[in-house]
Amino acid sequence: MDEIKSLLVLWQSKTNLLYYHVGTLFFNGEVYTFQYTHHQDAHRNVGEAKRNGYRLHPAFPELETEYTSNNLFSAFDRRIPSSDRVDFKEIIKNLGLSEQADRMDILRETRGMLAGDNYSFEQPIRLYEDRHLKTGFYINGIRHRELPPTWPLLIQKDNNLRFVTEDTNDKDPHAIRIETKSGLHLGYVPGVYAEAFKSLIQQNILLTISITDIRPKSAPQWWVSLSVKADLQDDQIDFVNRTQLNGLIQKSA
C-alpha cells in the first residue's frame, strides 16, 4: 500500500484573521478520509475555531464523524485546476509537479485557495523512522513587509534563514518571524505551525531552514516556499512523541 498522504485543512477567521487547523485530509492510495480535529487537545483546533466564528462545512456536517470516499471529496476537488484546461500541463509544470501528480499533490502545491474563501491547506510535520522531522510551507505576510524591489536576489544571496520568536506579539504570542542572517524580516511562519516550532526552539532543537522556491511573478501567497528539517536526539524524540506537536505530526516510513 502507498504511504498515507495527509494535508491540514485550515480555516481563517474574518474577525481576528488567524488560521485554525479545523480538520485533516488523508489519502492511503485508495480511500480519502476527512476528520475534524475535535479529538485533539491542540492550539487552534476546530473547537477554538468554533469559538471564533467557525461553522462546520456543509459537506461535513457532523463534528465527530470520520468521512470516507473513493474519490476526493467534491468540496476539496473543486479547488484543483481542471485537467480539461488548455494550460493544465503548464500549471502542473509551474507548480514543480510531474504529469503523474495525484490530486493530493496538486492540492498541496496550490494550497486549495479560492478567491473570497476562508479555507486553505498546509502540509503536516512528518516524523520519519530515522528520527528526523520535516515539513514545508510558504512564507506568510511577505507582501506586507515593503521589501526592496530586489528582494528575490537578496534572499538568494543570503540563503541562511532563521526563525525568531515574538513573545510580545499582541496578535499571537506564538508568532515566529522569518529573517535572513543579515536581519531582513521576510514574513512569518504560518500560524498553524507557530506553537509547534516554538516548542522545538525552546527544546534547543536545531531547525535547518532552506529555500525551495522563489516565484516573484506569482501571487504573494506563493512567493517563497521553505523546507524545514530537524534531526532529533533520544530525549528530543521522546518529547516529540509525548507532545505530538499539537496534532500536526504524521509518522512516515
mmCIF file of C-alpha atoms in Angstrom:
data_model
loop_
_atom_site.group_PDB
_atom_site.id
_atom_site.type_symbol
_atom_site.label_atom_id
_atom_site.label_comp_id
_atom_site.label_asym_id
_atom_site.label_seq_id
_atom_site.Cartn_x
_atom_site.Cartn_y
_atom_site.Cartn_z
ATOM 1 C CA MET A 1 0.000 0.000 0.000
ATOM 2 C CA ASP A 2 1.216 3.518 -0.775
ATOM 3 C CA GLU A 3 2.381 5.772 2.030
ATOM 4 C CA ILE A 4 -0.508 7.698 3.557
ATOM 5 C CA LYS A 5 -0.611 11.304 2.394
ATOM 6 C CA SER A 6 -2.223 13.975 4.514
ATOM 7 C CA LEU A 7 -2.985 17.678 4.454
ATOM 8 C CA LEU A 8 -4.030 20.030 7.218
ATOM 9 C CA VAL A 9 -7.328 21.747 6.434
ATOM 10 C CA LEU A 10 -7.178 25.347 7.639
ATOM 11 C CA TRP A 11 -9.837 27.996 8.125
ATOM 12 C CA GLN A 12 -9.162 31.705 8.584
ATOM 13 C CA SER A 13 -11.302 33.784 10.921
ATOM 14 C CA LYS A 14 -12.569 37.035 9.429
ATOM 15 C CA THR A 15 -12.537 38.689 12.850
ATOM 16 C CA ASN A 16 -9.010 38.017 14.126
ATOM 17 C CA LEU A 17 -7.503 36.868 10.770
ATOM 18 C CA LEU A 18 -5.884 33.847 12.475
ATOM 19 C CA TYR A 19 -5.772 30.395 10.850
ATOM 20 C CA TYR A 20 -7.157 27.304 12.608
ATOM 21 C CA HIS A 21 -6.461 23.619 11.951
ATOM 22 C CA VAL A 22 -10.086 22.521 11.697
ATOM 23 C CA GLY A 23 -9.555 19.122 10.065
ATOM 24 C CA THR A 24 -7.172 16.731 8.339
ATOM 25 C CA LEU A 25 -7.492 15.104 4.925
ATOM 26 C CA PHE A 26 -5.866 11.676 4.381
ATOM 27 C CA PHE A 27 -5.310 9.513 1.303
ATOM 28 C CA ASN A 28 -3.921 5.971 1.564
ATOM 29 C CA GLY A 29 -3.709 5.393 -2.179
ATOM 30 C CA GLU A 30 -7.260 4.073 -2.391
ATOM 31 C CA VAL A 31 -9.549 5.912 0.027
ATOM 32 C CA TYR A 32 -9.803 9.545 1.089
ATOM 33 C CA THR A 33 -10.658 10.330 4.705
ATOM 34 C CA PHE A 34 -11.592 13.612 6.358
ATOM 35 C CA GLN A 35 -11.949 14.191 10.070
ATOM 36 C CA TYR A 36 -12.322 17.316 12.196
ATOM 37 C CA THR A 37 -9.733 17.969 14.923
ATOM 38 C CA HIS A 38 -12.322 17.657 17.690
ATOM 39 C CA HIS A 39 -10.279 14.853 19.308
ATOM 40 C CA GLN A 40 -7.093 16.920 19.551
ATOM 41 C CA ASP A 41 -6.208 18.993 22.594
ATOM 42 C CA ALA A 42 -4.216 21.336 20.414
ATOM 43 C CA HIS A 43 -3.699 25.023 19.759
ATOM 44 C CA ARG A 44 -6.151 26.381 17.156
ATOM 45 C CA ASN A 45 -8.183 23.198 16.681
ATOM 46 C CA VAL A 46 -11.787 23.107 15.472
ATOM 47 C CA GLY A 47 -13.159 23.799 18.948
ATOM 48 C CA GLU A 48 -11.182 27.016 19.206
ATOM 49 C CA ALA A 49 -12.191 27.872 15.633
ATOM 50 C CA LYS A 50 -15.873 27.476 16.543
ATOM 51 C CA ARG A 51 -15.396 29.876 19.430
ATOM 52 C CA ASN A 52 -14.130 32.370 16.860
ATOM 53 C CA GLY A 53 -16.995 32.081 14.380
ATOM 54 C CA TYR A 54 -16.358 28.825 12.520
ATOM 55 C CA ARG A 55 -19.310 26.787 11.284
ATOM 56 C CA LEU A 56 -18.867 23.186 10.191
ATOM 57 C CA HIS A 57 -18.504 22.741 6.437
ATOM 58 C CA PRO A 58 -21.887 21.826 4.840
ATOM 59 C CA ALA A 59 -20.256 18.813 3.170
ATOM 60 C CA PHE A 60 -19.140 17.541 6.603
ATOM 61 C CA PRO A 61 -21.983 18.462 8.980
ATOM 62 C CA GLU A 62 -21.147 16.064 11.850
ATOM 63 C CA LEU A 63 -18.256 17.036 14.125
ATOM 64 C CA GLU A 64 -17.295 13.533 15.288
ATOM 65 C CA THR A 65 -17.882 11.599 12.033
ATOM 66 C CA GLU A 66 -14.959 10.194 10.050
ATOM 67 C CA TYR A 67 -15.880 10.788 6.400
ATOM 68 C CA THR A 68 -14.551 8.451 3.689
ATOM 69 C CA SER A 69 -14.729 8.386 -0.109
ATOM 70 C CA ASN A 70 -13.137 6.525 -3.015
ATOM 71 C CA ASN A 71 -12.799 9.876 -4.791
ATOM 72 C CA LEU A 72 -11.552 13.196 -3.478
ATOM 73 C CA PHE A 73 -14.457 14.941 -1.747
ATOM 74 C CA SER A 74 -16.084 17.403 -4.146
ATOM 75 C CA ALA A 75 -15.720 20.175 -1.542
ATOM 76 C CA PHE A 76 -11.950 19.838 -1.973
ATOM 77 C CA ASP A 77 -11.767 18.593 -5.559
ATOM 78 C CA ARG A 78 -13.311 21.792 -6.906
ATOM 79 C CA ARG A 79 -10.250 23.633 -5.613
ATOM 80 C CA ILE A 80 -7.967 21.861 -8.098
ATOM 81 C CA PRO A 81 -7.498 23.254 -11.649
ATOM 82 C CA SER A 82 -9.451 21.182 -14.158
ATOM 83 C CA SER A 83 -7.404 18.826 -16.327
ATOM 84 C CA ASP A 84 -9.612 19.988 -19.226
ATOM 85 C CA ARG A 85 -7.943 23.398 -19.191
ATOM 86 C CA VAL A 86 -5.681 24.004 -22.175
ATOM 87 C CA ASP A 87 -2.987 25.312 -19.827
ATOM 88 C CA PHE A 88 -3.280 22.449 -17.302
ATOM 89 C CA LYS A 89 0.120 20.939 -18.170
ATOM 90 C CA GLU A 90 1.728 24.347 -17.851
ATOM 91 C CA ILE A 91 0.092 24.856 -14.441
ATOM 92 C CA ILE A 92 1.419 21.489 -13.229
ATOM 93 C CA LYS A 93 4.892 22.311 -14.511
ATOM 94 C CA ASN A 94 4.882 25.722 -12.818
ATOM 95 C CA LEU A 95 3.954 24.019 -9.554
ATOM 96 C CA GLY A 96 7.047 21.849 -9.850
ATOM 97 C CA LEU A 97 4.994 18.680 -10.304
ATOM 98 C CA SER A 98 5.154 15.880 -12.841
ATOM 99 C CA GLU A 99 2.226 14.858 -15.019
ATOM 100 C CA GLN A 100 1.846 11.813 -12.748
ATOM 101 C CA ALA A 101 0.996 14.018 -9.753
ATOM 102 C CA ASP A 102 -2.173 12.954 -7.951
ATOM 103 C CA ARG A 103 -4.954 15.113 -6.517
ATOM 104 C CA MET A 104 -3.256 15.375 -3.111
ATOM 105 C CA ASP A 105 -0.011 16.556 -4.707
ATOM 106 C CA ILE A 106 -1.807 19.289 -6.646
ATOM 107 C CA LEU A 107 -3.873 20.326 -3.629
ATOM 108 C CA ARG A 108 -0.682 20.538 -1.558
ATOM 109 C CA GLU A 109 1.065 22.840 -4.020
ATOM 110 C CA THR A 110 -1.905 25.076 -4.884
ATOM 111 C CA ARG A 111 -2.943 25.149 -1.190
ATOM 112 C CA GLY A 112 -6.516 24.797 -2.479
ATOM 113 C CA MET A 113 -7.132 28.510 -2.281
ATOM 114 C CA LEU A 114 -10.177 30.120 -3.892
ATOM 115 C CA ALA A 115 -10.911 33.844 -4.116
ATOM 116 C CA GLY A 116 -13.128 35.058 -1.295
ATOM 117 C CA ASP A 117 -12.873 31.727 0.523
ATOM 118 C CA ASN A 118 -11.568 31.072 4.042
ATOM 119 C CA TYR A 119 -10.132 27.572 3.539
ATOM 120 C CA SER A 120 -6.595 26.562 2.624
ATOM 121 C CA PHE A 121 -4.302 23.552 3.026
ATOM 122 C CA GLU A 122 -0.852 23.032 4.529
ATOM 123 C CA GLN A 123 1.484 20.081 4.919
ATOM 124 C CA PRO A 124 1.718 18.218 8.223
ATOM 125 C CA ILE A 125 5.011 17.901 10.074
ATOM 126 C CA ARG A 126 6.345 14.471 9.115
ATOM 127 C CA LEU A 127 8.260 12.350 11.621
ATOM 128 C CA TYR A 128 10.385 9.738 9.837
ATOM 129 C CA GLU A 129 11.723 6.435 11.150
ATOM 130 C CA ASP A 130 15.279 7.755 11.027
ATOM 131 C CA ARG A 131 14.200 10.317 13.642
ATOM 132 C CA HIS A 132 14.035 13.472 11.627
ATOM 133 C CA LEU A 133 11.198 15.951 11.278
ATOM 134 C CA LYS A 134 10.409 17.691 8.023
ATOM 135 C CA THR A 135 7.760 19.945 6.561
ATOM 136 C CA GLY A 136 7.381 22.713 4.013
ATOM 137 C CA PHE A 137 5.323 25.871 3.648
ATOM 138 C CA TYR A 138 5.152 29.314 2.038
ATOM 139 C CA ILE A 139 6.203 32.419 3.965
ATOM 140 C CA ASN A 140 3.167 34.305 5.271
ATOM 141 C CA GLY A 141 2.756 38.072 5.091
ATOM 142 C CA ILE A 142 5.708 38.745 2.820
ATOM 143 C CA ARG A 143 3.721 41.210 0.696
ATOM 144 C CA HIS A 144 3.202 43.417 3.781
ATOM 145 C CA ARG A 145 6.924 43.752 4.518
ATOM 146 C CA GLU A 146 7.586 46.518 1.950
ATOM 147 C CA LEU A 147 10.725 44.738 0.797
ATOM 148 C CA PRO A 148 13.034 46.385 -1.757
ATOM 149 C CA PRO A 149 12.347 45.560 -5.432
ATOM 150 C CA THR A 150 15.470 43.398 -5.497
ATOM 151 C CA TRP A 151 14.265 41.153 -2.662
ATOM 152 C CA PRO A 152 14.418 37.889 -4.701
ATOM 153 C CA LEU A 153 18.128 38.465 -5.343
ATOM 154 C CA LEU A 154 18.750 39.425 -1.721
ATOM 155 C CA ILE A 155 17.129 36.213 -0.486
ATOM 156 C CA GLN A 156 19.021 34.042 -2.958
ATOM 157 C CA LYS A 157 22.294 35.669 -1.942
ATOM 158 C CA ASP A 158 21.544 35.377 1.788
ATOM 159 C CA ASN A 159 20.054 31.874 1.856
ATOM 160 C CA ASN A 160 20.653 31.210 5.571
ATOM 161 C CA LEU A 161 17.294 31.918 7.188
ATOM 162 C CA ARG A 162 16.367 31.870 10.855
ATOM 163 C CA PHE A 163 13.235 31.773 12.994
ATOM 164 C CA VAL A 164 12.828 34.470 15.650
ATOM 165 C CA THR A 165 10.098 34.130 18.282
ATOM 166 C CA GLU A 166 7.964 37.166 19.081
ATOM 167 C CA ASP A 167 6.758 36.582 22.644
ATOM 168 C CA THR A 168 5.359 40.117 22.881
ATOM 169 C CA ASN A 169 3.321 39.866 19.673
ATOM 170 C CA ASP A 170 -0.155 41.148 20.625
ATOM 171 C CA LYS A 171 -1.922 39.206 17.886
ATOM 172 C CA ASP A 172 -0.279 35.839 18.504
ATOM 173 C CA PRO A 173 2.171 35.190 21.395
ATOM 174 C CA HIS A 174 3.441 32.137 19.478
ATOM 175 C CA ALA A 175 4.302 34.180 16.373
ATOM 176 C CA ILE A 176 7.629 33.427 14.686
ATOM 177 C CA ARG A 177 9.112 35.801 12.165
ATOM 178 C CA ILE A 178 11.468 34.688 9.407
ATOM 179 C CA GLU A 179 14.682 36.607 8.845
ATOM 180 C CA THR A 180 17.790 36.364 6.701
ATOM 181 C CA LYS A 181 21.103 36.151 8.562
ATOM 182 C CA SER A 182 21.571 39.871 7.816
ATOM 183 C CA GLY A 183 18.331 40.656 9.676
ATOM 184 C CA LEU A 184 15.952 41.260 6.760
ATOM 185 C CA HIS A 185 12.447 40.463 8.034
ATOM 186 C CA LEU A 186 10.716 38.484 5.254
ATOM 187 C CA GLY A 187 7.440 37.485 6.908
ATOM 188 C CA TYR A 188 6.113 34.847 9.280
ATOM 189 C CA VAL A 189 5.770 31.130 9.827
ATOM 190 C CA PRO A 190 2.116 30.163 9.113
ATOM 191 C CA GLY A 191 0.292 30.453 12.411
ATOM 192 C CA VAL A 192 -0.825 26.821 12.441
ATOM 193 C CA TYR A 193 2.832 25.762 12.878
ATOM 194 C CA ALA A 194 3.934 28.532 15.214
ATOM 195 C CA GLU A 195 3.341 26.908 18.603
ATOM 196 C CA ALA A 196 4.912 23.633 17.427
ATOM 197 C CA PHE A 197 8.061 25.315 16.107
ATOM 198 C CA LYS A 198 8.282 27.480 19.204
ATOM 199 C CA SER A 199 8.240 24.355 21.375
ATOM 200 C CA LEU A 200 11.070 22.867 19.265
ATOM 201 C CA ILE A 201 13.100 26.055 19.640
ATOM 202 C CA GLN A 202 12.528 26.021 23.409
ATOM 203 C CA GLN A 203 13.845 22.426 23.478
ATOM 204 C CA ASN A 204 17.020 23.666 21.736
ATOM 205 C CA ILE A 205 16.247 21.515 18.689
ATOM 206 C CA LEU A 206 18.205 22.791 15.702
ATOM 207 C CA LEU A 207 15.968 23.660 12.753
ATOM 208 C CA THR A 208 17.520 23.682 9.284
ATOM 209 C CA ILE A 209 15.605 26.125 7.077
ATOM 210 C CA SER A 210 16.079 26.039 3.305
ATOM 211 C CA ILE A 211 14.500 27.959 0.452
ATOM 212 C CA THR A 212 12.907 25.539 -2.003
ATOM 213 C CA ASP A 213 11.443 28.014 -4.490
ATOM 214 C CA ILE A 214 11.138 31.732 -5.218
ATOM 215 C CA ARG A 215 8.283 32.823 -7.511
ATOM 216 C CA PRO A 216 8.184 36.640 -7.572
ATOM 217 C CA LYS A 217 5.855 36.646 -10.595
ATOM 218 C CA SER A 218 3.228 34.545 -8.795
ATOM 219 C CA ALA A 219 0.590 35.752 -6.349
ATOM 220 C CA PRO A 220 2.143 36.778 -2.982
ATOM 221 C CA GLN A 221 0.986 33.619 -1.186
ATOM 222 C CA TRP A 222 3.325 31.643 -3.470
ATOM 223 C CA TRP A 223 6.323 33.967 -3.472
ATOM 224 C CA VAL A 224 8.733 31.969 -1.285
ATOM 225 C CA SER A 225 8.488 28.334 -0.190
ATOM 226 C CA LEU A 226 10.637 26.819 2.535
ATOM 227 C CA SER A 227 11.672 23.405 3.780
ATOM 228 C CA VAL A 228 12.247 22.914 7.500
ATOM 229 C CA LYS A 229 14.079 19.904 8.918
ATOM 230 C CA ALA A 230 15.263 18.787 12.358
ATOM 231 C CA ASP A 231 17.344 15.752 13.354
ATOM 232 C CA LEU A 232 16.280 14.511 16.785
ATOM 233 C CA GLN A 233 18.251 13.034 19.682
ATOM 234 C CA ASP A 234 16.821 10.403 22.078
ATOM 235 C CA ASP A 235 15.400 12.855 24.613
ATOM 236 C CA GLN A 236 14.085 15.051 21.817
ATOM 237 C CA ILE A 237 12.258 12.205 20.082
ATOM 238 C CA ASP A 238 10.646 11.403 23.440
ATOM 239 C CA PHE A 239 9.477 14.999 23.701
ATOM 240 C CA VAL A 240 8.039 14.971 20.181
ATOM 241 C CA ASN A 241 6.251 11.648 20.704
ATOM 242 C CA ARG A 242 4.860 12.844 24.025
ATOM 243 C CA THR A 243 3.503 16.148 22.737
ATOM 244 C CA GLN A 244 2.713 15.061 19.156
ATOM 245 C CA LEU A 245 3.410 18.735 18.397
ATOM 246 C CA ASN A 246 -0.169 19.922 18.652
ATOM 247 C CA GLY A 247 -1.717 17.363 16.315
ATOM 248 C CA LEU A 248 0.436 18.298 13.314
ATOM 249 C CA ILE A 249 2.568 15.121 13.219
ATOM 250 C CA GLN A 250 2.288 12.405 10.575
ATOM 251 C CA LYS A 251 4.588 9.430 11.064
ATOM 252 C CA SER A 252 6.243 8.273 7.826
ATOM 253 C CA ALA A 253 8.484 5.414 6.756
#
